[in-house]
mmCIF file of C-alpha atoms in Angstrom:
data_model
loop_
_atom_site.group_PDB
_atom_site.id
_atom_site.type_symbol
_atom_site.label_atom_id
_atom_site.label_comp_id
_atom_site.label_asym_id
_atom_site.label_seq_id
_atom_site.Cartn_x
_atom_site.Cartn_y
_atom_site.Cartn_z
ATOM 1 C CA MET K 1 91.213 100.712 182.185
ATOM 2 C CA THR K 2 88.685 103.644 182.189
ATOM 3 C CA ILE K 3 85.053 103.130 182.423
ATOM 4 C CA GLN K 4 84.657 104.543 178.844
ATOM 5 C CA LYS K 5 87.042 101.911 177.532
ATOM 6 C CA ILE K 6 85.183 99.172 179.364
ATOM 7 C CA ILE K 7 81.861 100.252 177.966
ATOM 8 C CA LEU K 8 83.418 100.460 174.508
ATOM 9 C CA ASN K 9 84.861 97.023 174.677
ATOM 10 C CA ILE K 10 81.537 95.556 175.805
ATOM 11 C CA VAL K 11 79.742 97.220 172.849
ATOM 12 C CA LEU K 12 82.376 96.188 170.384
ATOM 13 C CA SER K 13 82.418 92.630 171.563
ATOM 14 C CA ILE K 14 78.678 92.292 171.232
ATOM 15 C CA GLU K 15 78.912 93.903 167.680
ATOM 16 C CA MET K 16 81.788 91.631 166.759
ATOM 17 C CA PHE K 17 79.682 88.545 167.712
ATOM 18 C CA PHE K 18 77.180 89.322 164.920
ATOM 19 C CA ILE K 19 79.796 90.645 162.373
ATOM 20 C CA LYS K 20 81.561 87.252 162.426
ATOM 21 C CA PHE K 21 78.698 85.993 160.403
ATOM 22 C CA ILE K 22 78.880 88.650 157.825
ATOM 23 C CA PRO K 23 81.190 87.648 154.891
ATOM 24 C CA ILE K 24 84.099 89.699 153.661
ATOM 25 C CA LYS K 25 83.597 91.691 150.420
ATOM 26 C CA GLN K 26 86.460 90.534 148.294
ATOM 27 C CA ASN K 27 86.633 93.808 146.311
ATOM 28 C CA ARG K 28 86.338 96.271 149.292
ATOM 29 C CA ILE K 29 89.161 98.372 150.621
ATOM 30 C CA THR K 30 88.591 100.639 153.682
ATOM 31 C CA PHE K 31 90.712 103.686 154.405
ATOM 32 C CA ILE K 32 90.825 104.739 158.036
ATOM 33 C CA SER K 33 92.341 107.880 159.451
ATOM 34 C CA LEU K 34 91.828 109.214 163.018
ATOM 35 C CA GLU K 35 93.877 112.420 162.206
ATOM 36 C CA ASN K 36 91.971 113.908 159.310
ATOM 37 C CA ASN K 37 88.347 114.278 158.254
ATOM 38 C CA LYS K 38 89.349 114.046 154.589
ATOM 39 C CA LEU K 39 91.914 112.006 152.658
ATOM 40 C CA SER K 40 95.321 113.502 152.251
ATOM 41 C CA SER K 41 98.996 112.842 151.465
ATOM 42 C CA ASP K 42 99.703 109.171 150.841
ATOM 43 C CA MET K 43 96.078 108.054 151.350
ATOM 44 C CA LYS K 44 94.787 110.582 148.820
ATOM 45 C CA LEU K 45 97.412 109.566 146.245
ATOM 46 C CA ILE K 46 96.563 105.897 146.617
ATOM 47 C CA TYR K 47 92.829 106.486 146.629
ATOM 48 C CA ASP K 48 92.947 108.480 143.374
ATOM 49 C CA GLU K 49 94.985 105.635 141.792
ATOM 50 C CA ILE K 50 92.754 102.677 142.803
ATOM 51 C CA LYS K 51 89.275 104.207 143.261
ATOM 52 C CA ASP K 52 88.120 102.913 139.850
ATOM 53 C CA LYS K 53 89.238 99.248 140.490
ATOM 54 C CA TYR K 54 87.988 98.549 143.954
ATOM 55 C CA GLU K 55 84.980 99.386 146.086
ATOM 56 C CA ILE K 56 86.320 101.975 148.435
ATOM 57 C CA LYS K 57 84.988 102.810 151.883
ATOM 58 C CA LEU K 58 86.218 105.727 154.047
ATOM 59 C CA CYS K 59 86.283 105.932 157.801
ATOM 60 C CA LEU K 60 87.711 109.358 158.771
ATOM 61 C CA ILE K 61 87.602 111.426 161.912
ATOM 62 C CA LEU K 62 89.554 114.421 163.220
ATOM 63 C CA TYR K 63 90.098 113.505 166.897
ATOM 64 C CA LYS K 64 90.210 116.319 169.340
ATOM 65 C CA LYS K 65 90.163 116.066 173.168
ATOM 66 C CA SER K 66 86.602 117.024 174.049
ATOM 67 C CA LEU K 67 83.474 115.212 175.223
ATOM 68 C CA TRP K 68 81.698 115.541 171.874
ATOM 69 C CA SER K 69 84.789 114.080 170.055
ATOM 70 C CA GLN K 70 85.101 111.174 172.456
ATOM 71 C CA LEU K 71 81.406 110.417 171.764
ATOM 72 C CA LEU K 72 82.024 110.648 167.993
ATOM 73 C CA TYR K 73 85.048 108.397 168.392
ATOM 74 C CA PHE K 74 82.881 105.804 170.283
ATOM 75 C CA PHE K 75 80.492 105.627 167.318
ATOM 76 C CA ASN K 76 83.336 105.808 164.855
ATOM 77 C CA CYS K 77 84.832 102.642 166.470
ATOM 78 C CA MET K 78 81.571 100.806 165.754
ATOM 79 C CA LYS K 79 81.642 101.907 162.187
ATOM 80 C CA GLN K 80 85.289 100.886 161.943
ATOM 81 C CA LEU K 81 84.545 97.433 163.404
ATOM 82 C CA TYR K 82 82.040 96.852 160.623
ATOM 83 C CA LEU K 83 84.061 98.160 157.754
ATOM 84 C CA ILE K 84 87.295 96.507 158.898
ATOM 85 C CA ASN K 85 85.676 93.140 159.203
ATOM 86 C CA THR K 86 83.768 93.259 155.845
ATOM 87 C CA SER K 87 86.720 94.458 153.830
ATOM 88 C CA LYS K 88 89.478 92.504 152.055
ATOM 89 C CA MET K 89 91.953 95.160 152.853
ATOM 90 C CA VAL K 90 92.307 98.097 155.422
ATOM 91 C CA ILE K 91 94.705 100.933 154.757
ATOM 92 C CA LEU K 92 95.916 102.981 157.754
ATOM 93 C CA HIS K 93 98.446 105.703 158.424
ATOM 94 C CA ASP K 94 98.230 105.734 162.155
ATOM 95 C CA ASN K 95 97.675 103.054 164.829
ATOM 96 C CA ASN K 96 94.229 101.683 165.374
ATOM 97 C CA TYR K 97 92.684 100.097 168.464
ATOM 98 C CA VAL K 98 89.876 98.221 166.570
ATOM 99 C CA VAL K 99 92.396 96.502 164.280
ATOM 100 C CA THR K 100 94.452 95.346 167.307
ATOM 101 C CA LYS K 101 91.539 94.084 169.269
ATOM 102 C CA TYR K 102 88.802 92.915 166.826
ATOM 103 C CA LYS K 103 90.167 92.091 163.370
ATOM 104 C CA LYS K 104 89.285 88.900 161.433
ATOM 105 C CA LYS K 105 92.405 87.006 160.355
ATOM 106 C CA GLU K 106 91.372 87.130 156.707
ATOM 107 C CA VAL K 107 91.481 90.882 156.576
ATOM 108 C CA PHE K 108 94.750 92.317 155.166
ATOM 109 C CA VAL K 109 95.913 95.442 156.931
ATOM 110 C CA LEU K 110 98.450 97.817 155.194
ATOM 111 C CA GLN K 111 100.094 100.297 157.512
ATOM 112 C CA LEU K 112 101.381 103.284 155.418
ATOM 113 C CA TRP K 113 102.646 105.125 158.490
ATOM 114 C CA HIS K 114 102.729 108.925 158.198
ATOM 115 C CA ALA K 115 106.506 109.400 158.136
ATOM 116 C CA CYS K 116 109.676 108.490 156.221
ATOM 117 C CA GLY K 117 111.324 107.284 159.324
ATOM 118 C CA ALA K 118 111.487 107.749 163.055
ATOM 119 C CA ILE K 119 114.122 109.415 165.145
ATOM 120 C CA LYS K 120 112.055 109.264 168.440
ATOM 121 C CA LYS K 121 110.864 105.949 169.698
ATOM 122 C CA PHE K 122 107.162 105.095 169.239
ATOM 123 C CA GLY K 123 104.806 102.119 169.039
ATOM 124 C CA ASN K 124 105.341 99.023 171.146
ATOM 125 C CA VAL K 125 108.741 100.128 172.411
ATOM 126 C CA ILE K 126 107.265 102.846 174.560
ATOM 127 C CA ASP K 127 104.480 102.895 177.159
ATOM 128 C CA ARG K 128 101.086 102.696 175.419
ATOM 129 C CA THR K 129 97.407 102.411 176.489
ATOM 130 C CA TYR K 130 97.162 99.280 174.149
ATOM 131 C CA PRO K 131 99.747 97.184 172.233
ATOM 132 C CA ILE K 132 99.845 97.429 168.432
ATOM 133 C CA SER K 133 99.249 94.229 166.470
ATOM 134 C CA ASN K 134 97.575 92.657 163.520
ATOM 135 C CA TYR K 135 99.222 94.508 160.664
ATOM 136 C CA ASN K 136 100.146 92.452 157.532
ATOM 137 C CA ALA K 137 102.441 94.845 155.992
ATOM 138 C CA VAL K 138 104.167 98.175 156.826
ATOM 139 C CA LEU K 139 105.567 100.501 154.219
ATOM 140 C CA SER K 140 109.017 101.997 154.603
ATOM 141 C CA THR K 141 111.405 103.917 152.409
ATOM 142 C CA SER K 142 114.358 101.756 153.246
ATOM 143 C CA SER K 143 115.550 98.433 154.657
ATOM 144 C CA TYR K 144 117.157 100.511 157.376
ATOM 145 C CA TRP K 145 113.767 100.582 159.154
ATOM 146 C CA LYS K 146 113.048 96.881 158.976
ATOM 147 C CA SER K 147 114.306 96.142 162.520
ATOM 148 C CA ILE K 148 112.939 99.377 163.946
ATOM 149 C CA TYR K 149 109.501 98.952 162.389
ATOM 150 C CA SER K 150 109.431 95.290 163.392
ATOM 151 C CA GLN K 151 109.753 96.244 167.097
ATOM 152 C CA ALA K 152 107.443 99.253 166.864
ATOM 153 C CA PHE K 153 104.578 97.539 165.085
ATOM 154 C CA SER K 154 105.023 93.956 166.307
ATOM 155 C CA VAL K 155 105.537 92.501 162.773
ATOM 156 C CA ASN K 156 108.200 90.269 161.321
ATOM 157 C CA GLU K 157 110.952 92.113 159.290
ATOM 158 C CA ASN K 158 109.843 90.529 156.111
ATOM 159 C CA GLN K 159 106.550 92.283 156.631
ATOM 160 C CA VAL K 160 108.315 95.752 156.424
ATOM 161 C CA LEU K 161 108.270 96.612 152.682
ATOM 162 C CA PRO K 162 110.975 99.108 151.657
ATOM 163 C CA ILE K 163 109.229 100.236 148.469
ATOM 164 C CA GLY K 164 108.774 103.859 149.440
ATOM 165 C CA LEU K 165 105.980 106.268 150.225
ATOM 166 C CA PRO K 166 103.845 107.791 147.434
ATOM 167 C CA ARG K 167 104.066 111.335 148.823
ATOM 168 C CA THR K 168 107.771 111.463 148.329
ATOM 169 C CA ASP K 169 107.382 111.068 144.623
ATOM 170 C CA GLU K 170 106.869 114.844 144.240
ATOM 171 C CA LEU K 171 110.197 115.646 145.869
ATOM 172 C CA PHE K 172 111.990 113.675 143.123
ATOM 173 C CA ASN K 173 109.959 115.660 140.461
ATOM 174 C CA GLN K 174 111.770 118.830 139.319
ATOM 175 C CA GLU K 175 108.694 120.020 137.555
ATOM 176 C CA TRP K 176 106.582 119.840 140.670
ATOM 177 C CA ILE K 177 109.248 121.524 142.706
ATOM 178 C CA ASP K 178 109.573 124.400 140.231
ATOM 179 C CA SER K 179 105.766 124.835 140.144
ATOM 180 C CA GLN K 180 105.463 124.946 143.948
ATOM 181 C CA ARG K 181 108.349 127.426 144.116
ATOM 182 C CA GLU K 182 106.512 129.819 141.824
ATOM 183 C CA TYR K 183 103.263 129.384 143.759
ATOM 184 C CA LEU K 184 104.838 130.356 147.016
ATOM 185 C CA PHE K 185 106.947 133.165 145.570
ATOM 186 C CA ASP K 186 103.857 134.604 143.870
ATOM 187 C CA LYS K 187 102.084 134.464 147.328
ATOM 188 C CA TYR K 188 104.964 135.885 149.201
ATOM 189 C CA PRO K 189 106.854 138.044 146.585
ATOM 190 C CA GLU K 190 108.836 139.861 149.302
ATOM 191 C CA ILE K 191 110.901 136.742 150.055
ATOM 192 C CA ARG K 192 111.880 135.936 146.474
ATOM 193 C CA ASP K 193 115.595 136.049 146.133
ATOM 194 C CA LYS K 194 116.106 135.844 149.889
ATOM 195 C CA LYS K 195 118.105 133.289 151.769
ATOM 196 C CA ILE K 196 115.189 131.262 153.278
ATOM 197 C CA ILE K 197 115.628 129.255 156.493
ATOM 198 C CA LEU K 198 112.844 126.932 157.360
ATOM 199 C CA TYR K 199 112.237 126.161 161.010
ATOM 200 C CA ALA K 200 110.043 123.153 161.387
ATOM 201 C CA PRO K 201 110.169 121.268 164.800
ATOM 202 C CA THR K 202 108.060 118.431 166.063
ATOM 203 C CA PHE K 203 105.976 118.646 169.207
ATOM 204 C CA ARG K 204 106.891 117.886 172.734
ATOM 205 C CA GLY K 205 104.380 116.148 175.156
ATOM 206 C CA ASN K 206 101.357 114.133 174.119
ATOM 207 C CA ILE K 207 97.577 114.246 173.611
ATOM 208 C CA TYR K 208 97.022 113.263 177.124
ATOM 209 C CA LYS K 209 99.240 115.686 178.948
ATOM 210 C CA GLY K 210 99.321 118.513 176.346
ATOM 211 C CA PHE K 211 101.893 119.793 174.000
ATOM 212 C CA HIS K 212 104.624 122.377 174.298
ATOM 213 C CA GLN K 213 107.626 123.836 172.304
ATOM 214 C CA ILE K 214 111.119 124.842 173.178
ATOM 215 C CA ASP K 215 112.222 128.402 172.912
ATOM 216 C CA PHE K 216 113.627 129.443 169.415
ATOM 217 C CA ASP K 217 115.024 133.000 169.318
ATOM 218 C CA ALA K 218 114.518 133.838 165.600
ATOM 219 C CA LYS K 219 115.247 137.494 166.263
ATOM 220 C CA GLU K 220 118.739 136.850 167.726
ATOM 221 C CA ILE K 221 119.520 134.574 164.794
ATOM 222 C CA LEU K 222 118.477 137.120 162.244
ATOM 223 C CA ASP K 223 120.184 139.986 163.983
ATOM 224 C CA ASN K 224 123.481 138.119 163.506
ATOM 225 C CA LEU K 225 122.948 137.227 159.863
ATOM 226 C CA ASP K 226 123.036 139.424 156.893
ATOM 227 C CA GLU K 227 119.859 141.215 155.943
ATOM 228 C CA ASN K 228 119.137 138.832 153.044
ATOM 229 C CA TYR K 229 118.205 136.084 155.416
ATOM 230 C CA VAL K 230 114.596 135.357 156.391
ATOM 231 C CA ILE K 231 113.064 132.636 158.615
ATOM 232 C CA ILE K 232 109.816 130.902 157.675
ATOM 233 C CA TYR K 233 108.291 128.422 160.183
ATOM 234 C CA LYS K 234 105.847 125.648 160.375
ATOM 235 C CA PHE K 235 104.965 123.879 163.572
ATOM 236 C CA HIS K 236 103.512 120.421 164.071
ATOM 237 C CA PRO K 237 99.727 120.475 163.481
ATOM 238 C CA LEU K 238 99.194 118.965 166.936
ATOM 239 C CA VAL K 239 100.329 122.258 168.649
ATOM 240 C CA GLY K 240 97.816 124.347 166.568
ATOM 241 C CA ASN K 241 98.704 127.718 165.164
ATOM 242 C CA TYR K 242 101.683 128.196 167.557
ATOM 243 C CA GLN K 243 103.554 131.359 166.560
ATOM 244 C CA LEU K 244 106.982 132.868 166.943
ATOM 245 C CA PRO K 245 107.218 136.492 168.104
ATOM 246 C CA VAL K 246 106.456 139.037 165.311
ATOM 247 C CA HIS K 247 109.575 140.171 163.230
ATOM 248 C CA ASN K 248 109.768 141.721 159.840
ATOM 249 C CA ARG K 249 111.924 138.896 158.557
ATOM 250 C CA VAL K 250 109.944 136.074 160.209
ATOM 251 C CA TYR K 251 106.951 134.471 158.377
ATOM 252 C CA ASN K 252 104.241 132.250 159.753
ATOM 253 C CA MET K 253 103.770 129.325 157.364
ATOM 254 C CA ASN K 254 101.690 127.091 159.452
ATOM 255 C CA SER K 255 98.961 126.964 156.904
ATOM 256 C CA GLU K 256 101.265 125.995 154.055
ATOM 257 C CA ASP K 257 102.087 122.379 152.897
ATOM 258 C CA THR K 258 105.377 121.179 154.351
ATOM 259 C CA HIS K 259 106.761 119.778 151.090
ATOM 260 C CA THR K 260 105.906 122.946 149.309
ATOM 261 C CA LEU K 261 107.905 124.973 151.880
ATOM 262 C CA PHE K 262 110.836 122.692 151.221
ATOM 263 C CA THR K 263 110.899 123.946 147.641
ATOM 264 C CA ILE K 264 111.604 127.524 148.520
ATOM 265 C CA SER K 265 113.834 126.944 151.592
ATOM 266 C CA ASP K 266 117.627 126.943 151.395
ATOM 267 C CA MET K 267 118.148 125.168 154.774
ATOM 268 C CA LEU K 268 116.067 123.371 157.375
ATOM 269 C CA ILE K 269 116.427 123.699 161.102
ATOM 270 C CA SER K 270 114.538 120.945 162.901
ATOM 271 C CA ASP K 271 114.833 118.447 165.779
ATOM 272 C CA TYR K 272 113.281 115.015 166.242
ATOM 273 C CA SER K 273 110.818 115.509 163.464
ATOM 274 C CA SER K 274 110.719 112.825 160.741
ATOM 275 C CA ILE K 275 110.531 115.550 158.107
ATOM 276 C CA ILE K 276 114.371 115.678 158.157
ATOM 277 C CA PHE K 277 114.267 112.477 156.118
ATOM 278 C CA ASP K 278 111.978 114.008 153.456
ATOM 279 C CA TYR K 279 114.221 117.027 153.312
ATOM 280 C CA MET K 280 117.239 114.911 152.598
ATOM 281 C CA ILE K 281 115.760 114.154 149.158
ATOM 282 C CA LEU K 282 116.536 117.754 148.076
ATOM 283 C CA ASN K 283 120.228 117.582 149.218
ATOM 284 C CA LYS K 284 119.903 120.847 151.093
ATOM 285 C CA PRO K 285 121.550 121.692 154.494
ATOM 286 C CA ILE K 286 120.020 120.418 157.724
ATOM 287 C CA ILE K 287 120.773 121.679 161.132
ATOM 288 C CA PHE K 288 119.496 120.024 164.378
ATOM 289 C CA TYR K 289 118.458 122.445 167.207
ATOM 290 C CA ILE K 290 118.067 120.095 170.179
ATOM 291 C CA PRO K 291 119.030 121.736 173.497
ATOM 292 C CA ASP K 292 117.019 119.059 175.295
ATOM 293 C CA TYR K 293 118.632 115.982 173.506
ATOM 294 C CA GLN K 294 120.087 114.255 176.542
ATOM 295 C CA GLU K 295 116.894 114.612 178.516
ATOM 296 C CA TYR K 296 114.808 113.522 175.467
ATOM 297 C CA LYS K 297 117.001 110.357 174.929
ATOM 298 C CA LYS K 298 116.489 109.507 178.566
ATOM 299 C CA GLU K 299 112.709 110.146 178.831
ATOM 300 C CA LEU K 300 111.360 109.035 175.486
ATOM 301 C CA GLY K 301 114.332 107.469 173.710
ATOM 302 C CA VAL K 302 115.409 107.557 170.115
ATOM 303 C CA PHE K 303 115.671 104.960 167.313
ATOM 304 C CA VAL K 304 118.390 107.075 165.499
ATOM 305 C CA ASP K 305 121.246 108.437 167.465
ATOM 306 C CA ILE K 306 121.313 112.025 165.843
ATOM 307 C CA GLU K 307 125.029 112.397 166.519
ATOM 308 C CA SER K 308 125.590 109.405 164.331
ATOM 309 C CA LEU K 309 124.030 111.377 161.336
ATOM 310 C CA LYS K 310 127.128 113.751 161.370
ATOM 311 C CA LEU K 311 125.132 116.850 160.774
ATOM 312 C CA PRO K 312 125.399 120.114 162.803
ATOM 313 C CA ILE K 313 123.813 119.838 166.310
ATOM 314 C CA CYS K 314 123.066 123.087 168.091
ATOM 315 C CA ASN K 315 121.989 123.892 171.673
ATOM 316 C CA ASN K 316 121.536 127.666 171.404
ATOM 317 C CA SER K 317 121.212 130.567 168.873
ATOM 318 C CA ILE K 318 124.974 131.231 168.758
ATOM 319 C CA GLU K 319 125.647 127.739 167.568
ATOM 320 C CA ILE K 320 122.954 128.001 165.078
ATOM 321 C CA ILE K 321 124.402 131.120 163.610
ATOM 322 C CA ALA K 322 127.830 129.534 163.443
ATOM 323 C CA SER K 323 126.398 126.500 161.623
ATOM 324 C CA ILE K 324 124.504 128.592 159.079
ATOM 325 C CA ASN K 325 127.661 130.714 158.325
ATOM 326 C CA ASN K 326 130.023 127.710 158.133
ATOM 327 C CA TYR K 327 127.936 124.864 156.830
ATOM 328 C CA SER K 328 130.247 121.991 155.860
ATOM 329 C CA SER K 329 128.005 118.806 155.846
ATOM 330 C CA ILE K 330 126.337 119.024 152.405
ATOM 331 C CA SER K 331 128.172 115.841 151.090
ATOM 332 C CA GLN K 332 126.774 113.963 154.161
ATOM 333 C CA ILE K 333 123.200 114.758 153.123
ATOM 334 C CA GLU K 334 123.523 112.739 149.867
ATOM 335 C CA THR K 335 125.084 109.844 151.851
ATOM 336 C CA LEU K 336 122.090 109.907 154.294
ATOM 337 C CA ARG K 337 119.553 110.268 151.451
ATOM 338 C CA ASN K 338 120.939 107.090 149.839
ATOM 339 C CA THR K 339 120.736 105.279 153.175
ATOM 340 C CA PHE K 340 117.214 106.283 154.022
ATOM 341 C CA PHE K 341 115.704 106.090 150.500
ATOM 342 C CA GLU K 342 116.162 102.725 148.757
ATOM 343 C CA TYR K 343 114.401 103.988 145.659
ATOM 344 C CA ARG K 344 115.008 107.425 144.468
ATOM 345 C CA ASP K 345 113.083 107.303 141.164
ATOM 346 C CA GLY K 346 109.802 109.023 142.074
ATOM 347 C CA GLN K 347 107.879 105.869 141.333
ATOM 348 C CA SER K 348 106.811 104.782 144.870
ATOM 349 C CA LEU K 349 103.061 105.116 144.143
ATOM 350 C CA LYS K 350 103.278 102.612 141.387
ATOM 351 C CA ARG K 351 105.138 100.152 143.628
ATOM 352 C CA VAL K 352 102.570 100.600 146.419
ATOM 353 C CA VAL K 353 99.628 100.124 144.034
ATOM 354 C CA LYS K 354 101.180 96.899 142.834
ATOM 355 C CA CYS K 355 101.610 95.783 146.344
ATOM 356 C CA ILE K 356 97.794 96.534 146.969
ATOM 357 C CA ASP K 357 96.798 94.709 143.735
ATOM 358 C CA ASP K 358 98.895 91.576 144.667
ATOM 359 C CA ALA K 359 97.326 91.464 148.083
ATOM 360 C CA MET K 360 93.781 91.917 146.794
ATOM 361 C CA SER K 361 94.235 89.211 144.203
ATOM 362 C CA ASN K 362 95.406 86.571 146.729
ATOM 363 C CA SER K 363 92.584 84.427 148.128
#
């Protein structure tokens, strides 16, 4: 344990001694995010739906590896400790040290998680700086994840609720899809009527050792496809504005919303990213580009064996080109969508709000 963590624990323990005597506010819900300095995605959708019914508190911080950010995080943990232990409910979308170490039993913690599933292992099944615990409920899109999330979050399987994630509702909404397509085509008119390939990989590495990407030769791929093809790409936010080499048919879309990019793309090339599950909703082709798969399985491990998904798996550009030209797995996409999404009605937000209301009404 580092000296910083020792000092933090001493301060939080002293603070917790006094907070134990402060009663929980029965109408208070606290949203906590350590990845954004404003509400977004599922959190924003839920907040907008419940903000008039409950007293809402926000505890948001965009964490970056710097001395100043570490100091901000220190004080933010003190703020978290107070808000967590004076709220009836806490809503998270990432893991939380204060919840694990310093939560009153009476506080209900709802873990949204920030993905529709997980190919790569995470949580308590991998080496961590602290074990995850103290969640009362974890949202998922399917019962498929009950056992996996139970292991990752140290909860019972009946605490994993397969009621869906609010942010997926838009992908079941054709009106939203059409509006977003027009928005992007108005912004990038040169790609209208093109065959659009979206390349969207996850990160390799971690926040402690740094992040990196594998090589992706967009030029070679495009040189071997007809001229009507273009590649748009978006890298994981943790790697910053990472860019592919400049090419007249390659477009940097790092600043665009991922779901919005789904609406104009005809095909997704990805790897271990959980966005492949979101993309299944649209019944469009998916290709895996994972030349490091065997190494990845050995070093980090996977919850889902990609080979079992029965979608094209590529190790180089030549295999990607062949998969694009001879795609034959589209019927499998629908089978996978029905496996990984128990509800396909675009009503997940309503179910999540009912879950919140039920938990808040219980004494």
